[in-house]
Amino acid sequence: MNKVEIITQSEVLYTLKIRTNDTDVLAQKINTLSCDNKQQFQYAPVIIQIEDKNLSANELAVLVEILTQNDMVAVGIRSDKQELIDFAKFSGMAVFGKSLTSNKPESIQEKTTKTALSLLQDKAYQAPKVVTNEVNSFEQIIAKDSDLVLLDEVKSGAEIMSFGNISAYKEVQGCLFAGIDGDEKATIFVQSFNAQLISIAGIYKRFDVVPTKLYARQVMIDLSDGKLRFQIV
């Protein structure tokens, strides 16, 4: 008997089409949708199909948090914008290809995509923790059992910790600790690098002075052969 097996399931997977980057409007519309259809959409897995070309990674992170607050689960995105694809990958979400649905009007039942992996059937999906405000000096943020998304600056002396990945979309001056439970596959993405310390699964590097090649650059950090690897992206 195989210890691990992937089979095709017939499970409802909703597609949420996003046609604006106004997060206030999205919050209102999604809240209304959730309240009006609570039994149908509560804890429902959702693919975010982004049709507004102006939507940024920061706004996508806010959108994921809006869905979480409304008991909906963002499992992936559908977009051809690289910034959003990178965010989805860093946040542990799937990236789906183009929709195969036709343009003719369909019922809600017909619009659903039915697929799932039995490997994930009993696993509770953990949406990333999103921090929208600036993290001040000597402040500590921790994301337990999930990835962490930072939408504002991280000041010198601040400590950011995550069981999973960390994605920071403004300047980071403080300390970032990813994979704090020992996850060596954890990654760190920094939009503007000026960090004091970087750590993944306990392997760390301290910066008294950030090297010129990394300073203020977009940097992706992971572990390679047991050592921290810094890549300009």
PDB file of C-alpha atoms in Angstrom:
ATOM      1  CA  MET A   1       0.000   0.000   0.000  1.00  0.00           C
ATOM      2  CA  ASN A   2       1.301   3.448  -0.938  1.00  0.00           C
ATOM      3  CA  LYS A   3       2.019   5.634   2.074  1.00  0.00           C
ATOM      4  CA  VAL A   4       1.223   8.752   0.057  1.00  0.00           C
ATOM      5  CA  GLU A   5      -1.322   8.934  -2.730  1.00  0.00           C
ATOM      6  CA  ILE A   6      -2.792  11.756  -4.786  1.00  0.00           C
ATOM      7  CA  ILE A   7      -6.274  11.265  -6.181  1.00  0.00           C
ATOM      8  CA  THR A   8      -8.774  13.537  -7.915  1.00  0.00           C
ATOM      9  CA  GLN A   9     -11.628  14.744  -5.733  1.00  0.00           C
ATOM     10  CA  SER A  10     -14.868  16.545  -6.537  1.00  0.00           C
ATOM     11  CA  GLU A  11     -14.743  19.450  -4.129  1.00  0.00           C
ATOM     12  CA  VAL A  12     -16.078  22.963  -4.673  1.00  0.00           C
ATOM     13  CA  LEU A  13     -13.382  25.563  -5.304  1.00  0.00           C
ATOM     14  CA  TYR A  14     -14.732  29.082  -5.850  1.00  0.00           C
ATOM     15  CA  THR A  15     -13.204  31.737  -8.097  1.00  0.00           C
ATOM     16  CA  LEU A  16     -13.431  35.313  -6.830  1.00  0.00           C
ATOM     17  CA  LYS A  17     -12.980  37.817  -9.666  1.00  0.00           C
ATOM     18  CA  ILE A  18     -11.340  41.057  -8.536  1.00  0.00           C
ATOM     19  CA  ARG A  19     -12.007  44.076 -10.765  1.00  0.00           C
ATOM     20  CA  THR A  20     -10.817  46.898  -8.503  1.00  0.00           C
ATOM     21  CA  ASN A  21      -7.786  47.637  -6.348  1.00  0.00           C
ATOM     22  CA  ASP A  22      -9.808  49.721  -3.888  1.00  0.00           C
ATOM     23  CA  THR A  23      -9.457  47.627  -0.726  1.00  0.00           C
ATOM     24  CA  ASP A  24     -12.225  49.539   1.063  1.00  0.00           C
ATOM     25  CA  VAL A  25     -14.666  48.614  -1.695  1.00  0.00           C
ATOM     26  CA  LEU A  26     -13.417  45.026  -1.675  1.00  0.00           C
ATOM     27  CA  ALA A  27     -13.844  44.781   2.095  1.00  0.00           C
ATOM     28  CA  GLN A  28     -17.422  46.015   1.849  1.00  0.00           C
ATOM     29  CA  LYS A  29     -18.380  43.780  -1.077  1.00  0.00           C
ATOM     30  CA  ILE A  30     -16.779  40.648   0.367  1.00  0.00           C
ATOM     31  CA  ASN A  31     -18.360  41.247   3.762  1.00  0.00           C
ATOM     32  CA  THR A  32     -21.772  41.573   2.113  1.00  0.00           C
ATOM     33  CA  LEU A  33     -21.176  38.450   0.028  1.00  0.00           C
ATOM     34  CA  SER A  34     -20.116  36.491   3.105  1.00  0.00           C
ATOM     35  CA  CYS A  35     -23.021  37.667   5.263  1.00  0.00           C
ATOM     36  CA  ASP A  36     -25.618  36.990   2.570  1.00  0.00           C
ATOM     37  CA  ASN A  37     -24.264  33.513   1.816  1.00  0.00           C
ATOM     38  CA  LYS A  38     -22.711  32.466   5.120  1.00  0.00           C
ATOM     39  CA  GLN A  39     -23.497  28.761   4.893  1.00  0.00           C
ATOM     40  CA  GLN A  40     -22.227  28.557   1.332  1.00  0.00           C
ATOM     41  CA  PHE A  41     -18.980  30.501   1.701  1.00  0.00           C
ATOM     42  CA  GLN A  42     -17.926  29.908   5.312  1.00  0.00           C
ATOM     43  CA  TYR A  43     -14.428  28.362   5.222  1.00  0.00           C
ATOM     44  CA  ALA A  44     -14.788  27.954   1.466  1.00  0.00           C
ATOM     45  CA  PRO A  45     -11.553  27.648  -0.558  1.00  0.00           C
ATOM     46  CA  VAL A  46     -11.210  30.548  -2.986  1.00  0.00           C
ATOM     47  CA  ILE A  47      -9.040  31.267  -6.013  1.00  0.00           C
ATOM     48  CA  ILE A  48      -8.459  35.003  -6.384  1.00  0.00           C
ATOM     49  CA  GLN A  49      -8.709  35.870 -10.071  1.00  0.00           C
ATOM     50  CA  ILE A  50      -7.175  39.322 -10.459  1.00  0.00           C
ATOM     51  CA  GLU A  51      -8.614  41.260 -13.384  1.00  0.00           C
ATOM     52  CA  ASP A  52      -7.557  44.736 -12.236  1.00  0.00           C
ATOM     53  CA  LYS A  53      -4.049  45.276 -13.615  1.00  0.00           C
ATOM     54  CA  ASN A  54      -3.349  47.991 -11.018  1.00  0.00           C
ATOM     55  CA  LEU A  55      -3.688  45.679  -8.020  1.00  0.00           C
ATOM     56  CA  SER A  56      -0.373  45.569  -6.118  1.00  0.00           C
ATOM     57  CA  ALA A  57       1.138  42.903  -3.872  1.00  0.00           C
ATOM     58  CA  ASN A  58       0.346  45.042  -0.827  1.00  0.00           C
ATOM     59  CA  GLU A  59      -3.299  45.220  -1.857  1.00  0.00           C
ATOM     60  CA  LEU A  60      -3.355  41.481  -2.524  1.00  0.00           C
ATOM     61  CA  ALA A  61      -2.069  40.876   1.008  1.00  0.00           C
ATOM     62  CA  VAL A  62      -4.860  43.067   2.374  1.00  0.00           C
ATOM     63  CA  LEU A  63      -7.375  41.182   0.224  1.00  0.00           C
ATOM     64  CA  VAL A  64      -6.197  37.848   1.640  1.00  0.00           C
ATOM     65  CA  GLU A  65      -6.657  39.252   5.141  1.00  0.00           C
ATOM     66  CA  ILE A  66     -10.163  40.492   4.230  1.00  0.00           C
ATOM     67  CA  LEU A  67     -11.095  36.998   3.079  1.00  0.00           C
ATOM     68  CA  THR A  68      -9.683  35.507   6.278  1.00  0.00           C
ATOM     69  CA  GLN A  69     -11.718  37.914   8.405  1.00  0.00           C
ATOM     70  CA  ASN A  70     -14.819  36.779   6.515  1.00  0.00           C
ATOM     71  CA  ASP A  71     -14.057  33.075   7.090  1.00  0.00           C
ATOM     72  CA  MET A  72     -13.056  32.467   3.472  1.00  0.00           C
ATOM     73  CA  VAL A  73      -9.767  30.789   2.577  1.00  0.00           C
ATOM     74  CA  ALA A  74      -7.558  32.091  -0.229  1.00  0.00           C
ATOM     75  CA  VAL A  75      -5.819  29.001  -1.602  1.00  0.00           C
ATOM     76  CA  GLY A  76      -4.295  30.612  -4.678  1.00  0.00           C
ATOM     77  CA  ILE A  77      -4.394  33.318  -7.317  1.00  0.00           C
ATOM     78  CA  ARG A  78      -4.888  33.558 -11.052  1.00  0.00           C
ATOM     79  CA  SER A  79      -2.851  36.411 -12.549  1.00  0.00           C
ATOM     80  CA  ASP A  80      -0.135  37.077 -15.108  1.00  0.00           C
ATOM     81  CA  LYS A  81       1.420  39.914 -13.062  1.00  0.00           C
ATOM     82  CA  GLN A  82       4.813  38.775 -11.775  1.00  0.00           C
ATOM     83  CA  GLU A  83       4.662  40.850  -8.577  1.00  0.00           C
ATOM     84  CA  LEU A  84       1.461  39.074  -7.564  1.00  0.00           C
ATOM     85  CA  ILE A  85       2.759  35.660  -8.591  1.00  0.00           C
ATOM     86  CA  ASP A  86       5.876  36.202  -6.455  1.00  0.00           C
ATOM     87  CA  PHE A  87       3.737  37.265  -3.505  1.00  0.00           C
ATOM     88  CA  ALA A  88       1.536  34.184  -3.849  1.00  0.00           C
ATOM     89  CA  LYS A  89       4.542  31.859  -3.954  1.00  0.00           C
ATOM     90  CA  PHE A  90       6.205  33.532  -0.976  1.00  0.00           C
ATOM     91  CA  SER A  91       2.925  33.294   0.951  1.00  0.00           C
ATOM     92  CA  GLY A  92       2.425  29.600   0.246  1.00  0.00           C
ATOM     93  CA  MET A  93      -0.493  30.032  -2.141  1.00  0.00           C
ATOM     94  CA  ALA A  94      -0.965  28.195  -5.412  1.00  0.00           C
ATOM     95  CA  VAL A  95      -0.672  29.957  -8.770  1.00  0.00           C
ATOM     96  CA  PHE A  96      -3.327  28.816 -11.230  1.00  0.00           C
ATOM     97  CA  GLY A  97      -3.271  29.107 -14.997  1.00  0.00           C
ATOM     98  CA  LYS A  98      -5.895  30.714 -17.178  1.00  0.00           C
ATOM     99  CA  SER A  99      -9.489  29.857 -16.428  1.00  0.00           C
ATOM    100  CA  LEU A 100     -11.016  27.292 -18.743  1.00  0.00           C
ATOM    101  CA  THR A 101     -14.573  28.460 -18.164  1.00  0.00           C
ATOM    102  CA  SER A 102     -16.529  29.799 -21.118  1.00  0.00           C
ATOM    103  CA  ASN A 103     -17.939  33.315 -21.457  1.00  0.00           C
ATOM    104  CA  LYS A 104     -21.581  32.255 -21.506  1.00  0.00           C
ATOM    105  CA  PRO A 105     -23.682  32.892 -18.386  1.00  0.00           C
ATOM    106  CA  GLU A 106     -23.464  30.076 -15.893  1.00  0.00           C
ATOM    107  CA  SER A 107     -25.044  29.197 -12.602  1.00  0.00           C
ATOM    108  CA  ILE A 108     -23.019  29.377  -9.387  1.00  0.00           C
ATOM    109  CA  GLN A 109     -22.743  25.607  -9.424  1.00  0.00           C
ATOM    110  CA  GLU A 110     -21.350  25.605 -12.969  1.00  0.00           C
ATOM    111  CA  LYS A 111     -18.811  28.302 -12.150  1.00  0.00           C
ATOM    112  CA  THR A 112     -17.142  26.253  -9.422  1.00  0.00           C
ATOM    113  CA  THR A 113     -13.927  24.440 -10.149  1.00  0.00           C
ATOM    114  CA  LYS A 114     -13.966  20.983  -8.654  1.00  0.00           C
ATOM    115  CA  THR A 115     -10.544  19.744  -7.649  1.00  0.00           C
ATOM    116  CA  ALA A 116      -8.516  18.933  -4.537  1.00  0.00           C
ATOM    117  CA  LEU A 117      -5.633  16.832  -3.283  1.00  0.00           C
ATOM    118  CA  SER A 118      -6.372  14.136  -0.717  1.00  0.00           C
ATOM    119  CA  LEU A 119      -3.045  15.035   0.886  1.00  0.00           C
ATOM    120  CA  LEU A 120      -4.569  18.340   1.971  1.00  0.00           C
ATOM    121  CA  GLN A 121      -8.007  17.036   2.811  1.00  0.00           C
ATOM    122  CA  ASP A 122      -7.478  16.908   6.573  1.00  0.00           C
ATOM    123  CA  LYS A 123      -5.043  19.805   6.812  1.00  0.00           C
ATOM    124  CA  ALA A 124      -6.356  23.164   7.989  1.00  0.00           C
ATOM    125  CA  TYR A 125      -5.073  25.859   5.647  1.00  0.00           C
ATOM    126  CA  GLN A 126      -3.319  28.670   7.489  1.00  0.00           C
ATOM    127  CA  ALA A 127      -3.631  32.024   5.781  1.00  0.00           C
ATOM    128  CA  PRO A 128      -0.609  34.285   6.238  1.00  0.00           C
ATOM    129  CA  LYS A 129      -0.602  36.785   9.081  1.00  0.00           C
ATOM    130  CA  VAL A 130      -0.649  40.283   7.587  1.00  0.00           C
ATOM    131  CA  VAL A 131       0.779  43.268   9.469  1.00  0.00           C
ATOM    132  CA  THR A 132      -0.332  46.515   7.835  1.00  0.00           C
ATOM    133  CA  ASN A 133       1.187  49.025  10.251  1.00  0.00           C
ATOM    134  CA  GLU A 134       4.802  50.089  10.789  1.00  0.00           C
ATOM    135  CA  VAL A 135       6.746  47.904  13.232  1.00  0.00           C
ATOM    136  CA  ASN A 136       8.543  50.216  15.635  1.00  0.00           C
ATOM    137  CA  SER A 137      11.908  49.822  17.339  1.00  0.00           C
ATOM    138  CA  PHE A 138      11.983  47.069  19.982  1.00  0.00           C
ATOM    139  CA  GLU A 139       8.502  45.885  18.982  1.00  0.00           C
ATOM    140  CA  GLN A 140       8.112  42.126  18.491  1.00  0.00           C
ATOM    141  CA  ILE A 141       5.817  40.429  15.971  1.00  0.00           C
ATOM    142  CA  ILE A 142       5.310  36.665  15.766  1.00  0.00           C
ATOM    143  CA  ALA A 143       3.292  34.514  13.362  1.00  0.00           C
ATOM    144  CA  LYS A 144       2.607  31.077  14.800  1.00  0.00           C
ATOM    145  CA  ASP A 145       1.951  28.208  12.374  1.00  0.00           C
ATOM    146  CA  SER A 146       1.768  30.529   9.365  1.00  0.00           C
ATOM    147  CA  ASP A 147       3.677  32.792   7.032  1.00  0.00           C
ATOM    148  CA  LEU A 148       4.013  36.497   7.769  1.00  0.00           C
ATOM    149  CA  VAL A 149       3.449  39.452   5.437  1.00  0.00           C
ATOM    150  CA  LEU A 150       4.679  42.946   6.346  1.00  0.00           C
ATOM    151  CA  LEU A 151       3.181  45.867   4.439  1.00  0.00           C
ATOM    152  CA  ASP A 152       4.993  48.726   6.168  1.00  0.00           C
ATOM    153  CA  GLU A 153       8.496  49.492   7.403  1.00  0.00           C
ATOM    154  CA  VAL A 154      10.320  47.509  10.078  1.00  0.00           C
ATOM    155  CA  LYS A 155      12.404  49.840  12.218  1.00  0.00           C
ATOM    156  CA  SER A 156      15.818  49.162  13.723  1.00  0.00           C
ATOM    157  CA  GLY A 157      15.614  46.994  16.836  1.00  0.00           C
ATOM    158  CA  ALA A 158      12.282  45.402  15.907  1.00  0.00           C
ATOM    159  CA  GLU A 159      12.078  41.601  15.906  1.00  0.00           C
ATOM    160  CA  ILE A 160       9.932  39.756  13.358  1.00  0.00           C
ATOM    161  CA  MET A 161       9.415  36.016  13.826  1.00  0.00           C
ATOM    162  CA  SER A 162       7.493  33.465  11.788  1.00  0.00           C
ATOM    163  CA  PHE A 163       7.077  29.705  11.820  1.00  0.00           C
ATOM    164  CA  GLY A 164       6.969  29.940   8.023  1.00  0.00           C
ATOM    165  CA  ASN A 165       8.078  32.456   5.397  1.00  0.00           C
ATOM    166  CA  ILE A 166       8.407  36.217   5.772  1.00  0.00           C
ATOM    167  CA  SER A 167       7.572  38.697   3.004  1.00  0.00           C
ATOM    168  CA  ALA A 168       8.325  42.374   3.655  1.00  0.00           C
ATOM    169  CA  TYR A 169       7.163  44.973   1.127  1.00  0.00           C
ATOM    170  CA  LYS A 170       8.844  48.064   2.596  1.00  0.00           C
ATOM    171  CA  GLU A 171      12.275  48.770   4.078  1.00  0.00           C
ATOM    172  CA  VAL A 172      13.448  46.391   6.798  1.00  0.00           C
ATOM    173  CA  GLN A 173      15.964  47.705   9.325  1.00  0.00           C
ATOM    174  CA  GLY A 174      15.262  45.243  12.133  1.00  0.00           C
ATOM    175  CA  CYS A 175      15.724  41.500  12.633  1.00  0.00           C
ATOM    176  CA  LEU A 176      13.872  38.792  10.697  1.00  0.00           C
ATOM    177  CA  PHE A 177      13.561  35.210  11.968  1.00  0.00           C
ATOM    178  CA  ALA A 178      11.845  32.752   9.595  1.00  0.00           C
ATOM    179  CA  GLY A 179      11.259  29.035  10.150  1.00  0.00           C
ATOM    180  CA  ILE A 180      11.653  29.467  13.903  1.00  0.00           C
ATOM    181  CA  ASP A 181      10.330  25.952  14.513  1.00  0.00           C
ATOM    182  CA  GLY A 182      13.184  24.528  12.429  1.00  0.00           C
ATOM    183  CA  ASP A 183      11.673  24.738   8.940  1.00  0.00           C
ATOM    184  CA  GLU A 184      14.727  24.832   6.677  1.00  0.00           C
ATOM    185  CA  LYS A 185      12.533  25.421   3.605  1.00  0.00           C
ATOM    186  CA  ALA A 186      11.370  28.782   4.919  1.00  0.00           C
ATOM    187  CA  THR A 187      12.257  31.858   2.876  1.00  0.00           C
ATOM    188  CA  ILE A 188      12.516  35.595   3.448  1.00  0.00           C
ATOM    189  CA  PHE A 189      11.702  38.268   0.871  1.00  0.00           C
ATOM    190  CA  VAL A 190      12.582  41.919   1.523  1.00  0.00           C
ATOM    191  CA  GLN A 191      11.561  44.719  -0.816  1.00  0.00           C
ATOM    192  CA  SER A 192      14.213  47.128   0.497  1.00  0.00           C
ATOM    193  CA  PHE A 193      17.007  45.421   2.420  1.00  0.00           C
ATOM    194  CA  ASN A 194      18.676  47.144   5.369  1.00  0.00           C
ATOM    195  CA  ALA A 195      18.320  44.428   8.003  1.00  0.00           C
ATOM    196  CA  GLN A 196      20.317  44.049  11.197  1.00  0.00           C
ATOM    197  CA  LEU A 197      19.941  40.276  11.330  1.00  0.00           C
ATOM    198  CA  ILE A 198      18.534  37.504   9.156  1.00  0.00           C
ATOM    199  CA  SER A 199      17.788  34.021  10.473  1.00  0.00           C
ATOM    200  CA  ILE A 200      16.219  30.921   8.937  1.00  0.00           C
ATOM    201  CA  ALA A 201      15.750  27.802  11.084  1.00  0.00           C
ATOM    202  CA  GLY A 202      18.299  29.102  13.578  1.00  0.00           C
ATOM    203  CA  ILE A 203      21.012  29.815  11.009  1.00  0.00           C
ATOM    204  CA  TYR A 204      21.678  33.523  11.134  1.00  0.00           C
ATOM    205  CA  LYS A 205      23.797  36.365   9.831  1.00  0.00           C
ATOM    206  CA  ARG A 206      24.204  39.699  11.597  1.00  0.00           C
ATOM    207  CA  PHE A 207      24.885  42.904   9.680  1.00  0.00           C
ATOM    208  CA  ASP A 208      26.788  45.699  11.393  1.00  0.00           C
ATOM    209  CA  VAL A 209      26.937  47.314   7.967  1.00  0.00           C
ATOM    210  CA  VAL A 210      24.781  46.088   5.095  1.00  0.00           C
ATOM    211  CA  PRO A 211      26.891  45.354   1.979  1.00  0.00           C
ATOM    212  CA  THR A 212      26.403  47.783  -0.884  1.00  0.00           C
ATOM    213  CA  LYS A 213      25.237  44.983  -3.190  1.00  0.00           C
ATOM    214  CA  LEU A 214      22.309  44.251  -0.833  1.00  0.00           C
ATOM    215  CA  TYR A 215      21.486  47.694   0.528  1.00  0.00           C
ATOM    216  CA  ALA A 216      18.016  48.954  -0.494  1.00  0.00           C
ATOM    217  CA  ARG A 217      17.680  46.087  -2.990  1.00  0.00           C
ATOM    218  CA  GLN A 218      14.967  43.457  -3.405  1.00  0.00           C
ATOM    219  CA  VAL A 219      16.461  40.396  -1.751  1.00  0.00           C
ATOM    220  CA  MET A 220      15.324  36.786  -1.476  1.00  0.00           C
ATOM    221  CA  ILE A 221      16.937  34.671   1.250  1.00  0.00           C
ATOM    222  CA  ASP A 222      16.803  30.911   1.683  1.00  0.00           C
ATOM    223  CA  LEU A 223      18.998  28.068   2.899  1.00  0.00           C
ATOM    224  CA  SER A 224      21.331  26.285   0.508  1.00  0.00           C
ATOM    225  CA  ASP A 225      23.600  23.505   1.787  1.00  0.00           C
ATOM    226  CA  GLY A 226      22.945  24.633   5.328  1.00  0.00           C
ATOM    227  CA  LYS A 227      23.990  28.233   4.684  1.00  0.00           C
ATOM    228  CA  LEU A 228      22.024  31.415   4.144  1.00  0.00           C
ATOM    229  CA  ARG A 229      21.818  32.384   0.485  1.00  0.00           C
ATOM    230  CA  PHE A 230      21.090  35.994  -0.495  1.00  0.00           C
ATOM    231  CA  GLN A 231      19.776  36.604  -4.020  1.00  0.00           C
ATOM    232  CA  ILE A 232      18.962  39.917  -5.689  1.00  0.00           C
ATOM    233  CA  VAL A 233      15.555  39.622  -7.373  1.00  0.00           C
TER     234      VAL A 233
END
